[in-house]
Amino acid sequence: MEENLNNEENIIREEDINEQMQVRRNKLQDLKNSGKDPYVITKFDVTHHSETIIDNYDELEGQEVSIAGRIMLKRVMGKASFAHILDSKGLIQIYVRKDEVGDDSYTDFKVYDIGDIIGVKGVVFKTKTDEISVKANEVTLLCKALNPLPEKKHGLKDIDLRYRQRYLDLIVNREIKDTFVKRSLIIKEIRKFLDDKGFIEVETPVLHTIAGGAAARPFITHHNTLDIDLYLRIALELHLKRLIVGGFDKVYEIGRVFRNEGMSPRHNPEFTLLELYEAYTDYNGMMDLTEEMFKVVSRNVLGTSKIVYGDVEIDLEKPFERISMVDAVKKYKGIDFSKITSLEEARKLADEHEVEYEPHHEVGDILNLFFEEFCEEHLVQPTFLMNHPVEISPLAKRMPEDPRYTERFELFIVGREHANAFSELNDPIDQRERFEIQAQLKAAGDEEANDVDYDLLNALEIGMPPTGGLGIGIDRMVMLLTNSQSIRDVLLFPTMKPRD
RNA sequence: GAUCCAUUAGCUCAGUCGGUAGAGCACCUGGCUUUUAAUCAGGGUGUCCGGAGUUCGAGUCUCCGAUGGAUCACCA
């Protein structure tokens, strides 16, 4: 059955071969017929990269080098040719003369296509226009490209194709490679930053029996042998806290989490989350850590902590602003929620200001709606939004001076949430009550509400020290530091709907 | 999930009022021993995203569908 389907696909594909693709297949067949099948070659010794040759021209002039890369541009004349070769570091020109490589080799070279991968042995020199080049004395075809590359002038602009065929995008739009190099450096710097502070990196399960630690709809999968449904994790929180109970004082994990929700320029179904937990500190400690991390990572990766995002300059150097959610709503909307004590008052306010709420929303939920509606977009420079209502913070400790609110903060930059942290709730009795409220919400149809995690409750009953916890969306952070407007520009292979 | 926009050659894009499908690059044939998005002469290679409808006639108008983008909803 499956084979039949594949055969059908293959038949369709054969029909899709256009003239250019057919020409290249014919060229490959000719190579094979004359004993020059490039696919039998297993290795090629590369001694230099384009960048090395260009950066060290003075030492390398007249020296023999061996380079390899993809033909990107080709200028063929009767008995001599120029071409540009793309290797992992960039472009370099090669000069191929018939009287240097021999008649047969030159004839072969003339029919190589843009996109083919060749190895070149030759001598470093400068052309009369001062371009650093390699004069070939030997050219080897290492791989035939059977499909043509996009055009040299305009490259590949079709966003759909760029995401679906990222390999093409990387070849043709080489500047995007920088984004992914930076992404790698950012994650490396985060690890270094945390390791230097004595944090231990751990790995916890991706397959969960309970989807908790965040408000999100999970992906559901099935384990055949156990015959149970499992959830792909939506957060790292609940396992990392168990490790604090177990005696690790400082732990972190950088891992993929999965949320079965809408996609947008800022949301991908799978994304990378950093979560860390530190015993014997609170959300103030987490604020200091967050501020330092953003500053240091930016400095070490970009060489500066004053960055440009879109048309705004963001200063990660000066102390981040700190404001409570109640004060933010007061500042940007002129409404003082600290004086709102009943749900009726809150609903009346919401009605007056055309803020839509759900029947199950309490005062704290409505406060949060006001914040999202009227304040969020104003928090462009780094701002810690603090002291969220307990209703939207089921895992955070209450503020001792006002139990309606929690010791929690979110870091906002360019109007977006970049971090979320709190003094972790370690009161097992309070935690049990909050889980039960979540369970009621879930029973009432809220698909994002948490289940009761009895094992976590047991862990808390064993005893978790006062702990600060922090989560940072790595993709958002990479977007910020690479001035990327879409999350898909910082993901090598963003989730795409299959065609047909 | 809703709304708007896009989809034409391998790539980037034109296509007027509904009247036989166009350009540049790429590709093919030939020339050219220092080119620089090489160049000179010649060649158009197509499921106009798919399907249905209106019409004498549809790339163009209408409807249904696919994929993508933006905005909204949800969220990080």
PDB file of C-alpha atoms in Angstrom, chain A residues 77 84 184 187 206 226 335 373 375 393 411:
ATOM      1  CA  MET A  77      35.509  32.027 -21.873  1.00  0.00           C
ATOM      2  CA  HIS A  84      32.899  32.078  -7.382  1.00  0.00           C
ATOM      3  CA  SER A 184      24.004  29.268  18.884  1.00  0.00           C
ATOM      4  CA  ILE A 187      22.567  29.738  24.046  1.00  0.00           C
ATOM      5  CA  VAL A 206       9.499  15.480  27.644  1.00  0.00           C
ATOM      6  CA  LEU A 226       1.912   1.071  28.694  1.00  0.00           C
ATOM      7  CA  ILE A 335      -7.616  53.028  37.326  1.00  0.00           C
ATOM      8  CA  GLU A 373      -5.427  45.804  26.960  1.00  0.00           C
ATOM      9  CA  CYS A 375      -0.428  48.755  29.330  1.00  0.00           C
ATOM     10  CA  SER A 393      -0.452  32.660  39.170  1.00  0.00           C
ATOM     11  CA  LEU A 411      10.005  41.023  31.936  1.00  0.00           C
TER      12      LEU A 411
END
